[in-house]
PDB file of C-alpha atoms and ligand atoms in Angstrom:
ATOM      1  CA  UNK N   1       0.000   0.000   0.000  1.00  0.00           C
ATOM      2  CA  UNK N   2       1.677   3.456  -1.148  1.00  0.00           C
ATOM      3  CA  UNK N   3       0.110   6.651  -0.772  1.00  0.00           C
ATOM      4  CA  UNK N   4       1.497   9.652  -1.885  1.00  0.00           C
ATOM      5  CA  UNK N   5       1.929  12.310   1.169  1.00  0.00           C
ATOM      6  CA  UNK N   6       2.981  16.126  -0.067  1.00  0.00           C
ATOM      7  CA  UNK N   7       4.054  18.786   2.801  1.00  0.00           C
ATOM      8  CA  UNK N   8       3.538  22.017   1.947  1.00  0.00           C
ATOM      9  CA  UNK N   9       6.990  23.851   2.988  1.00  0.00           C
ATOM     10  CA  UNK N  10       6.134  27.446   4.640  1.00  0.00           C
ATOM     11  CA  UNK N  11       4.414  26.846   7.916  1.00  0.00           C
ATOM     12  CA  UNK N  12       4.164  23.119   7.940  1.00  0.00           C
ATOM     13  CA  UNK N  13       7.774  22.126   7.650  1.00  0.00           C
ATOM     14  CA  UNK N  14       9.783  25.514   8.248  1.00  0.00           C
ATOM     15  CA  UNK N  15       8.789  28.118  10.436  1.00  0.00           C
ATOM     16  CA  UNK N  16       9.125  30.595   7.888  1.00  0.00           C
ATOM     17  CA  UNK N  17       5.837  32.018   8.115  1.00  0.00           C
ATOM     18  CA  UNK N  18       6.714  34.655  10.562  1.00  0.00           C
ATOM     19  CA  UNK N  19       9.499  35.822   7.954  1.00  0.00           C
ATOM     20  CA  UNK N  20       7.247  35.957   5.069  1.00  0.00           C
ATOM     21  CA  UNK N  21       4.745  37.875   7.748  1.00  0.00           C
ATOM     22  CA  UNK N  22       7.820  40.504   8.620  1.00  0.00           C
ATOM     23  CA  UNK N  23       8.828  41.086   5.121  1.00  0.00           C
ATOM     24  CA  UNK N  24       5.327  41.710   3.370  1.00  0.00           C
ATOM     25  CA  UNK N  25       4.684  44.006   6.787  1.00  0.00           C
ATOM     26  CA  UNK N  26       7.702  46.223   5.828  1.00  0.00           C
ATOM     27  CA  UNK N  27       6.531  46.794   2.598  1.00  0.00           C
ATOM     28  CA  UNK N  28       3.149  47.621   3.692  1.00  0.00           C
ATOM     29  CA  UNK N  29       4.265  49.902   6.212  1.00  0.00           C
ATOM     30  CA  UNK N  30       6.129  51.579   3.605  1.00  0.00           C
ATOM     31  CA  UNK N  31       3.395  52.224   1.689  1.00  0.00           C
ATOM     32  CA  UNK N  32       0.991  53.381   4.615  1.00  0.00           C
ATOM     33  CA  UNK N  33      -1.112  49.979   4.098  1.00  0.00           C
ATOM     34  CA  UNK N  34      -2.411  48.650   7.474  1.00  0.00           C
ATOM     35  CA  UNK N  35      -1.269  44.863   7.313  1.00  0.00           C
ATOM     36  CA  UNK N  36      -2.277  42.524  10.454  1.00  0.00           C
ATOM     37  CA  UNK N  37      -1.695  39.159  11.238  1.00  0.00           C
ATOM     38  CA  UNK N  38      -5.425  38.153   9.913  1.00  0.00           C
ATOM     39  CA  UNK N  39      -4.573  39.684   6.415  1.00  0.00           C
ATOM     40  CA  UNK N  40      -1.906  37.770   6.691  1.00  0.00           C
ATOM     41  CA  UNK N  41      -3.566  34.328   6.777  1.00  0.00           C
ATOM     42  CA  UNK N  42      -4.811  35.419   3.252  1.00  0.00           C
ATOM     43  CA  UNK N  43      -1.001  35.246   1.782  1.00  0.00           C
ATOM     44  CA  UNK N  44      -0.425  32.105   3.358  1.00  0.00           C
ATOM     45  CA  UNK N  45       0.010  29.979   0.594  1.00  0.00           C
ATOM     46  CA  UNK N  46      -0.617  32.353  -2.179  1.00  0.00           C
ATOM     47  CA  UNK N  47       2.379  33.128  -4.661  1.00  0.00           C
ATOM     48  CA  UNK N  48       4.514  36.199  -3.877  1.00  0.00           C
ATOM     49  CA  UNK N  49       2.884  38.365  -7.062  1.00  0.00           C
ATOM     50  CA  UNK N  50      -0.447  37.278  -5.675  1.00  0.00           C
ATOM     51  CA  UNK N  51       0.774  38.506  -2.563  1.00  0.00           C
ATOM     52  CA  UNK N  52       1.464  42.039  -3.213  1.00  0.00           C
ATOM     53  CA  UNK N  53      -1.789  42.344  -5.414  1.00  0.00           C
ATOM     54  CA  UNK N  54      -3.781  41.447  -2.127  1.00  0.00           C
ATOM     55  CA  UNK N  55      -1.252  43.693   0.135  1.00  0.00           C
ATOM     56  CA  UNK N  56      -2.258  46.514  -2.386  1.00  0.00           C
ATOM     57  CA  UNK N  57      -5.864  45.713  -2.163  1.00  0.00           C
ATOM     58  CA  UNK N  58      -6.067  45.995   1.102  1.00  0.00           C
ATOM     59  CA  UNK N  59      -5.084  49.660   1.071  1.00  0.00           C
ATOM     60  CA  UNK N  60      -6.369  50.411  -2.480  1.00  0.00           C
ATOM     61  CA  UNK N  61      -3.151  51.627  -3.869  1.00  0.00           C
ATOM     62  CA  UNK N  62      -2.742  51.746  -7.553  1.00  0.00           C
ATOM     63  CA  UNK N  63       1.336  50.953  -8.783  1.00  0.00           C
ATOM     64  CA  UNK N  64       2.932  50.671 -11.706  1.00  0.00           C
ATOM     65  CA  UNK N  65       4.383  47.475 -12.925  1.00  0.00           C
ATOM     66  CA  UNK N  66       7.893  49.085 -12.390  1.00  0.00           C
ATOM     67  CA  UNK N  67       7.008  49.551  -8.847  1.00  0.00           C
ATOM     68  CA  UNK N  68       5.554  46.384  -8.166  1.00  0.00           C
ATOM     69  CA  UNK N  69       8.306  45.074  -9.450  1.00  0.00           C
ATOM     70  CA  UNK N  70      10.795  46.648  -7.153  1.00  0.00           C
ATOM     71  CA  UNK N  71       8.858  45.819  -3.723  1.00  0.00           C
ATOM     72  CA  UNK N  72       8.470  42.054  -4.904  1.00  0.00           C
ATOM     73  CA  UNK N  73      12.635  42.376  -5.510  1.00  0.00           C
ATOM     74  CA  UNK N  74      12.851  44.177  -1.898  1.00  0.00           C
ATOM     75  CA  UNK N  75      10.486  41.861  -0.272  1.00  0.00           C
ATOM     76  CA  UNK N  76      12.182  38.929  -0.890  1.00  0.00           C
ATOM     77  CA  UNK N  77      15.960  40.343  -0.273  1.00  0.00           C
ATOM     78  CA  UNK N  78      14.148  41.532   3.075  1.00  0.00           C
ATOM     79  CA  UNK N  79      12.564  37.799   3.283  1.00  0.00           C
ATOM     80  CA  UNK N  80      16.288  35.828   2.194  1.00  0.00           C
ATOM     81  CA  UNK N  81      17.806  38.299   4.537  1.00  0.00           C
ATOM     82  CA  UNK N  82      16.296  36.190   7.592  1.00  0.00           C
ATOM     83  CA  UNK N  83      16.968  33.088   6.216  1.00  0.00           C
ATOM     84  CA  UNK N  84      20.850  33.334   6.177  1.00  0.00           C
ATOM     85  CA  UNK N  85      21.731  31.664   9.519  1.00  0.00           C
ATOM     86  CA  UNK N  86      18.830  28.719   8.850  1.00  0.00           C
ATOM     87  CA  UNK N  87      19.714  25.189  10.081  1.00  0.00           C
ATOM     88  CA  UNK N  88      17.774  22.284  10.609  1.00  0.00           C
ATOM     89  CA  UNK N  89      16.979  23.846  13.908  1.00  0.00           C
ATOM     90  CA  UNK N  90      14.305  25.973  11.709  1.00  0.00           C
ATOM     91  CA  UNK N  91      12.779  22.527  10.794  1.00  0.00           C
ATOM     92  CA  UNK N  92       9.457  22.662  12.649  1.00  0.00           C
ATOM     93  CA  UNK N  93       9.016  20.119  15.996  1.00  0.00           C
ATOM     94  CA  UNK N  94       7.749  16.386  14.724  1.00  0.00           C
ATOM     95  CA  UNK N  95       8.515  16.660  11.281  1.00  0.00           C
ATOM     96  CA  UNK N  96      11.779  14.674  11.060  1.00  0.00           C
ATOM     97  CA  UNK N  97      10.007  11.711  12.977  1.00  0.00           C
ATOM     98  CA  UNK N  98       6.459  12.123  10.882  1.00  0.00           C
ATOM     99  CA  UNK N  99       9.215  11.918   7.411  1.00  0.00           C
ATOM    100  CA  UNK N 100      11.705   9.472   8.927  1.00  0.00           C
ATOM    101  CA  UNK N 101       8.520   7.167   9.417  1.00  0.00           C
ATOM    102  CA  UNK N 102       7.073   7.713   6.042  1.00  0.00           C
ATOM    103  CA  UNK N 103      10.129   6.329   4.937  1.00  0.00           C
ATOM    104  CA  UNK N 104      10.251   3.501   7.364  1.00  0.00           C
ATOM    105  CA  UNK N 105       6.820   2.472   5.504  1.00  0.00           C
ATOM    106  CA  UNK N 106       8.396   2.994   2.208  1.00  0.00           C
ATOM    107  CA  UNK N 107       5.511   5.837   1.441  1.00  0.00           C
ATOM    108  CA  UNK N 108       5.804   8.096  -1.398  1.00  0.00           C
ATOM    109  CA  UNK N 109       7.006  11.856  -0.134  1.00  0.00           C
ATOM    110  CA  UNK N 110       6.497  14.761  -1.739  1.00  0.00           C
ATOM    111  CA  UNK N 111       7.158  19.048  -1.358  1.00  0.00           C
ATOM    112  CA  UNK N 112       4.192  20.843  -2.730  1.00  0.00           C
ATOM    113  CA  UNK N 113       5.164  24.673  -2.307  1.00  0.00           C
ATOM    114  CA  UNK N 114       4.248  27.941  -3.794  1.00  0.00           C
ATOM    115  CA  UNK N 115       7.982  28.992  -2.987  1.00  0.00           C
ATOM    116  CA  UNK N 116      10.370  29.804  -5.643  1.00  0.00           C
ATOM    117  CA  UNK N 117      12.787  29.440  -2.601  1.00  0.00           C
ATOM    118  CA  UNK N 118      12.019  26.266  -1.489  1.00  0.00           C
ATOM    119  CA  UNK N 119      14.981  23.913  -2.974  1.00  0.00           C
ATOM    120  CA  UNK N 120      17.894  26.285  -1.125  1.00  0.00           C
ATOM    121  CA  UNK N 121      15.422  26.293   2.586  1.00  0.00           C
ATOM    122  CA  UNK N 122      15.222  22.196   1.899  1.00  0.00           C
ATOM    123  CA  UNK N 123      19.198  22.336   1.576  1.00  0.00           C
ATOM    124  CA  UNK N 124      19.965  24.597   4.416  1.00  0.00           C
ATOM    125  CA  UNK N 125      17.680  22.306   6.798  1.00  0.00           C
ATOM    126  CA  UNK N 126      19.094  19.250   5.909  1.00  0.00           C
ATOM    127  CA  UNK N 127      15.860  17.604   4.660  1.00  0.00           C
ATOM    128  CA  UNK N 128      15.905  17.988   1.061  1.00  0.00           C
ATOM    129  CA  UNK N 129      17.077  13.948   1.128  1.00  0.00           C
ATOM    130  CA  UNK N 130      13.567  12.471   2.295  1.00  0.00           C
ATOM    131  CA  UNK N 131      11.379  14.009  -0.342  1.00  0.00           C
ATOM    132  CA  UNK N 132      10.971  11.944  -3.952  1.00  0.00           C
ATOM    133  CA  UNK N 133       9.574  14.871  -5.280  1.00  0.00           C
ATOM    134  CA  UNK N 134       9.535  18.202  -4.928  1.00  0.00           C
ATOM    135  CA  UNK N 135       6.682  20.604  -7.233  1.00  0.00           C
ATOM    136  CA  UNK N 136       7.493  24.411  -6.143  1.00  0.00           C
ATOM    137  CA  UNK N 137       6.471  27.929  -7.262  1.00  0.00           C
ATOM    138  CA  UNK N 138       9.459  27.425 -10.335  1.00  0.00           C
ATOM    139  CA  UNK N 139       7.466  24.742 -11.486  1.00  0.00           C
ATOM    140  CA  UNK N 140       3.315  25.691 -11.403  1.00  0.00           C
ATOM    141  CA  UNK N 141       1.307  28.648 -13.219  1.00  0.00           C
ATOM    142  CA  UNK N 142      -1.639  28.504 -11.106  1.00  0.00           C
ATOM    143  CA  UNK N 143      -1.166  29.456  -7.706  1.00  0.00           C
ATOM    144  CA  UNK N 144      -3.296  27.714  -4.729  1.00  0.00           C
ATOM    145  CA  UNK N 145      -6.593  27.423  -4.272  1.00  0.00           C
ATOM    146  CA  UNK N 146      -6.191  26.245  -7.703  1.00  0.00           C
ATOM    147  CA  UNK N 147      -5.060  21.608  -7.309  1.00  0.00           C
ATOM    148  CA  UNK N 148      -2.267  22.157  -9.847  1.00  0.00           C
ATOM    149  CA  UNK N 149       0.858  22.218  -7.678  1.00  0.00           C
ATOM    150  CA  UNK N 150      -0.371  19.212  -5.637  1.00  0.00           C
ATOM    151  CA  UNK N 151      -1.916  17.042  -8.851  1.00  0.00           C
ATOM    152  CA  UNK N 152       1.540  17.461 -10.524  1.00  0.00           C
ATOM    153  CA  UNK N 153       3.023  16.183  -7.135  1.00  0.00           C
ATOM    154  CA  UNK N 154       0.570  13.093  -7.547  1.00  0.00           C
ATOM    155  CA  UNK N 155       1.439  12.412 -10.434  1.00  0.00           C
ATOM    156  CA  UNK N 156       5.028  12.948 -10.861  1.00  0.00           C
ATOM    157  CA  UNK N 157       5.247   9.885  -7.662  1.00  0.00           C
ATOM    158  CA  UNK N 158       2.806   8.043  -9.817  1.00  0.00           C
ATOM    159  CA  UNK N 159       0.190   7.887  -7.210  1.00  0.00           C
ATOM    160  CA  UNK N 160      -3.623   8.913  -7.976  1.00  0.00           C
ATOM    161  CA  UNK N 161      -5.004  11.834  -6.476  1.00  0.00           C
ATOM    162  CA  UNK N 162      -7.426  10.025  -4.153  1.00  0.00           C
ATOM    163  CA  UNK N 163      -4.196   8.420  -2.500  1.00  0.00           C
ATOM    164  CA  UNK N 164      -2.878  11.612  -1.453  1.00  0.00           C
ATOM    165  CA  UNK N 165      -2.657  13.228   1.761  1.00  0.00           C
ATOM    166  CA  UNK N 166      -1.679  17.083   1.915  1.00  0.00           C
ATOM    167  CA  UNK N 167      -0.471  18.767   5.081  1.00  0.00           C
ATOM    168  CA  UNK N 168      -0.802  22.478   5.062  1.00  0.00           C
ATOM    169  CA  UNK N 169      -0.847  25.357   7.145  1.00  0.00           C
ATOM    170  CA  UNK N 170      -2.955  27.743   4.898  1.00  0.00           C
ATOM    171  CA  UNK N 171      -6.537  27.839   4.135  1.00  0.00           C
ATOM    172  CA  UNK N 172      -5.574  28.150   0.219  1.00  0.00           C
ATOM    173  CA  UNK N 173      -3.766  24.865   0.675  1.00  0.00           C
ATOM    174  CA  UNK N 174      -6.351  23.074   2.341  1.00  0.00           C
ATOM    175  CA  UNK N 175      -8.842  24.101  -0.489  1.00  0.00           C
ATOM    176  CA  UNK N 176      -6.681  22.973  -3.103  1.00  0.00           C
ATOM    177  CA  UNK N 177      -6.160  19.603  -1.447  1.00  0.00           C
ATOM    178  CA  UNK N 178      -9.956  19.164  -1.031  1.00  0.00           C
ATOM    179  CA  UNK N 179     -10.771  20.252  -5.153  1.00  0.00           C
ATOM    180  CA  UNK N 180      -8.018  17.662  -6.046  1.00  0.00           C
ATOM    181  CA  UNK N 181     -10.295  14.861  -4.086  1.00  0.00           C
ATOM    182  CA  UNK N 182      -7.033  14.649  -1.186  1.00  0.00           C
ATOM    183  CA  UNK N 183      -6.895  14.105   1.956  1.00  0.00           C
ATOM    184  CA  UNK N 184      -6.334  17.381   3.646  1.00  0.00           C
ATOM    185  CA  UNK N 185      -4.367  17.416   6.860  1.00  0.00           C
ATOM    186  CA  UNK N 186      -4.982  21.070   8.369  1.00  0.00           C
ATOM    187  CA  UNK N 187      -1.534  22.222  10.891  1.00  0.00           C
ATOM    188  CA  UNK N 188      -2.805  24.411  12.944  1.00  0.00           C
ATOM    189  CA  UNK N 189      -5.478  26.063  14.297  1.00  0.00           C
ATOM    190  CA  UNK N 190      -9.116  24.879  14.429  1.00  0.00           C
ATOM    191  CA  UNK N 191     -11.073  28.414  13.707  1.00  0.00           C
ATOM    192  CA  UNK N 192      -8.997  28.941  10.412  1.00  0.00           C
ATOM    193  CA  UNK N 193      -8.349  25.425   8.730  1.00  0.00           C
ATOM    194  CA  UNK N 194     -12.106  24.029   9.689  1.00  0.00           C
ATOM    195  CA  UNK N 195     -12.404  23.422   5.870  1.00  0.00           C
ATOM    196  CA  UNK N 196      -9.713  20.108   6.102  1.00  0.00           C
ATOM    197  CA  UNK N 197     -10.523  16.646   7.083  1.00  0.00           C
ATOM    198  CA  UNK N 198      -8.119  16.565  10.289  1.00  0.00           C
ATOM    199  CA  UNK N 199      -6.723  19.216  12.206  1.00  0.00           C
ATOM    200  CA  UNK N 200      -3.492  18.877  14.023  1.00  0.00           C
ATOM    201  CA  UNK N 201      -1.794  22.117  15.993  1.00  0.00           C
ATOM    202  CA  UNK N 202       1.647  20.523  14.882  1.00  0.00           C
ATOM    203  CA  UNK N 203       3.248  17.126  14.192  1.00  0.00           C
ATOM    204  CA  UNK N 204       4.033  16.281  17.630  1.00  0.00           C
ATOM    205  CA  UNK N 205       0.528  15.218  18.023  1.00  0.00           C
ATOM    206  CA  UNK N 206       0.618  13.163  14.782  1.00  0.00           C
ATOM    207  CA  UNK N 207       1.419   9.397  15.693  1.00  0.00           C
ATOM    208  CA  UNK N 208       2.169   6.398  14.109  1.00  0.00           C
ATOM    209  CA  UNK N 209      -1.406   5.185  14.219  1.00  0.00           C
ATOM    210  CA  UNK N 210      -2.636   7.707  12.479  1.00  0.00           C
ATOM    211  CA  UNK N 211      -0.276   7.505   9.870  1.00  0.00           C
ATOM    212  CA  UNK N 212      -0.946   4.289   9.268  1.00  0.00           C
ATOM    213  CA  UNK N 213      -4.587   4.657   9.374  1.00  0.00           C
ATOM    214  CA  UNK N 214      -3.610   7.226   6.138  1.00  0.00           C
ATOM    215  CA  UNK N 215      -1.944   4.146   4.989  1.00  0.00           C
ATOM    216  CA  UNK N 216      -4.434   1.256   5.015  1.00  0.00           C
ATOM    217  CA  UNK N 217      -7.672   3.860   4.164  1.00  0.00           C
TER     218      UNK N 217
HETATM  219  C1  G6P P 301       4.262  30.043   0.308  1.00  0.00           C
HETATM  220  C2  G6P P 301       4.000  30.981   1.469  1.00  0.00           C
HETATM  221  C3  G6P P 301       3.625  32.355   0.989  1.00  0.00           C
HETATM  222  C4  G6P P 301       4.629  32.853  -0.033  1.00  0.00           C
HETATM  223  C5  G6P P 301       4.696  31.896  -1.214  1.00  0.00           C
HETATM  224  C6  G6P P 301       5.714  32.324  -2.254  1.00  0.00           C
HETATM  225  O1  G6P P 301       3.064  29.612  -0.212  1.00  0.00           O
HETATM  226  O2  G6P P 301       2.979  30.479   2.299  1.00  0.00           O
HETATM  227  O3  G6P P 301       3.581  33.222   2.100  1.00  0.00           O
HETATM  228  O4  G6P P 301       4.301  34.133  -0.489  1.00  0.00           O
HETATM  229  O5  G6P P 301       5.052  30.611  -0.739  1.00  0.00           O
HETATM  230  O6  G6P P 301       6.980  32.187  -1.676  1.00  0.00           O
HETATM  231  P1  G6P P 301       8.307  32.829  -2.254  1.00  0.00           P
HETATM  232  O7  G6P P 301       9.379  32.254  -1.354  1.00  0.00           O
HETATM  233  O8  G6P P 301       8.445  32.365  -3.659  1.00  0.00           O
HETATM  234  O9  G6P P 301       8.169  34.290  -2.151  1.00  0.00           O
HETATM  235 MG1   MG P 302       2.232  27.178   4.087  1.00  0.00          MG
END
């Protein structure tokens, strides 16, 4: 029995939420846009052009193309600028065992990630060696809610959608799981990833029985 389980990266296996949070602030700041954590849930997730279109929605400022441009460039510099020092210390609690055991039961493992930086944060953790696959933001045109990043995951491991399991942190992510017919495995909270088929706050509360119920469904 092989399923195909894809991770999301930003908030399920790297805490780099919080960065992506403090970059897209600074530019929002700079533009007088108020920018809170709740607007922020809507980025989770979304691709970085997607990103600043919402950003600028929220405080219904018209740019140019040249100047949208130039914040995405300065947001992430601002964004790489806090990932310098990352180790596999970043790598969020329970997510070495949850991958090591995947393994163990010889499951397919997949990334799944809007990121275009995703390869060089898999490297710098030390983790890039457990995934089979990995689909990122070089690699998809339609951004999440929209299945394609996770159906290309599916299929590049050879596995059919209904045998996949998605673990994500963002509400985007969760919806794209559930339109490609996946199992979606919310990490977080309850009040903002209702829409997934299980909740968990992290993977330290995601044991081996439940994995193997994924398994043998
Ligand atoms: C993930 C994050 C988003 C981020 C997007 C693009 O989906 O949740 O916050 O904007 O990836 O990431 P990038 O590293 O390419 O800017
Ligand atoms: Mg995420």
């Amino acid at each position: 029995n092989k399923k195909a389980f894809i991770f999301d990266l930003d908030g399920v296996i790297v805490d780099t939420a919080k960065y992506h949070f403090l970059a897209w602030q600074k530019i929002a700041q700079s533009l007088n846009i108020n920018f809170t954590h709740e607007d922020n849930e809507l980025l989770k997730g979304v691709s970085r052009v997607r990103s600043l279109d919402i950003i600028l929605g929220l405080g219904n400022v018209q740019a140019s193309q040249e100047d949208k441009d130039k914040w995405l460039i300065q947001k992430n510099e601002d964004y790489l600028s806090y990932l310098v020092d990352m180790d596999e210390n970043e790598i969020l609690p329970g997510v070495f065992k949850t991958l090591q055991l995947l393994k163990d039961k010889n499951q397919g493992i997949a990334l799944g990630s809007a990121s275009k930086n995703a390869r060089p944060i898999l490297e710098k953790t030390g983790i890039i060696s457990y995934f089979d696959v990995i689909v990122d933001g070089n690699d998809v045109t339609n951004a999440k809610p929209d299945p394609e990043v996770f159906l290309k995951a599916a299929q590049l491991l050879n596995i059919d959608p209904k045998n996949s399991i998605v673990f994500e942190d963002s509400v985007a992510g969760i919806q794209a799981a559930n339109i490609a017919e996946m199992v979606s495995v919310g990490i977080g909270e309850e009040t903002i990833l209702h829409e997934a088929d299980f909740i968990f706050k992290d993977f330290t509360v995601i044991d081996e029985n439940f994995i193997e119920s994924l398994i043998t469904k």
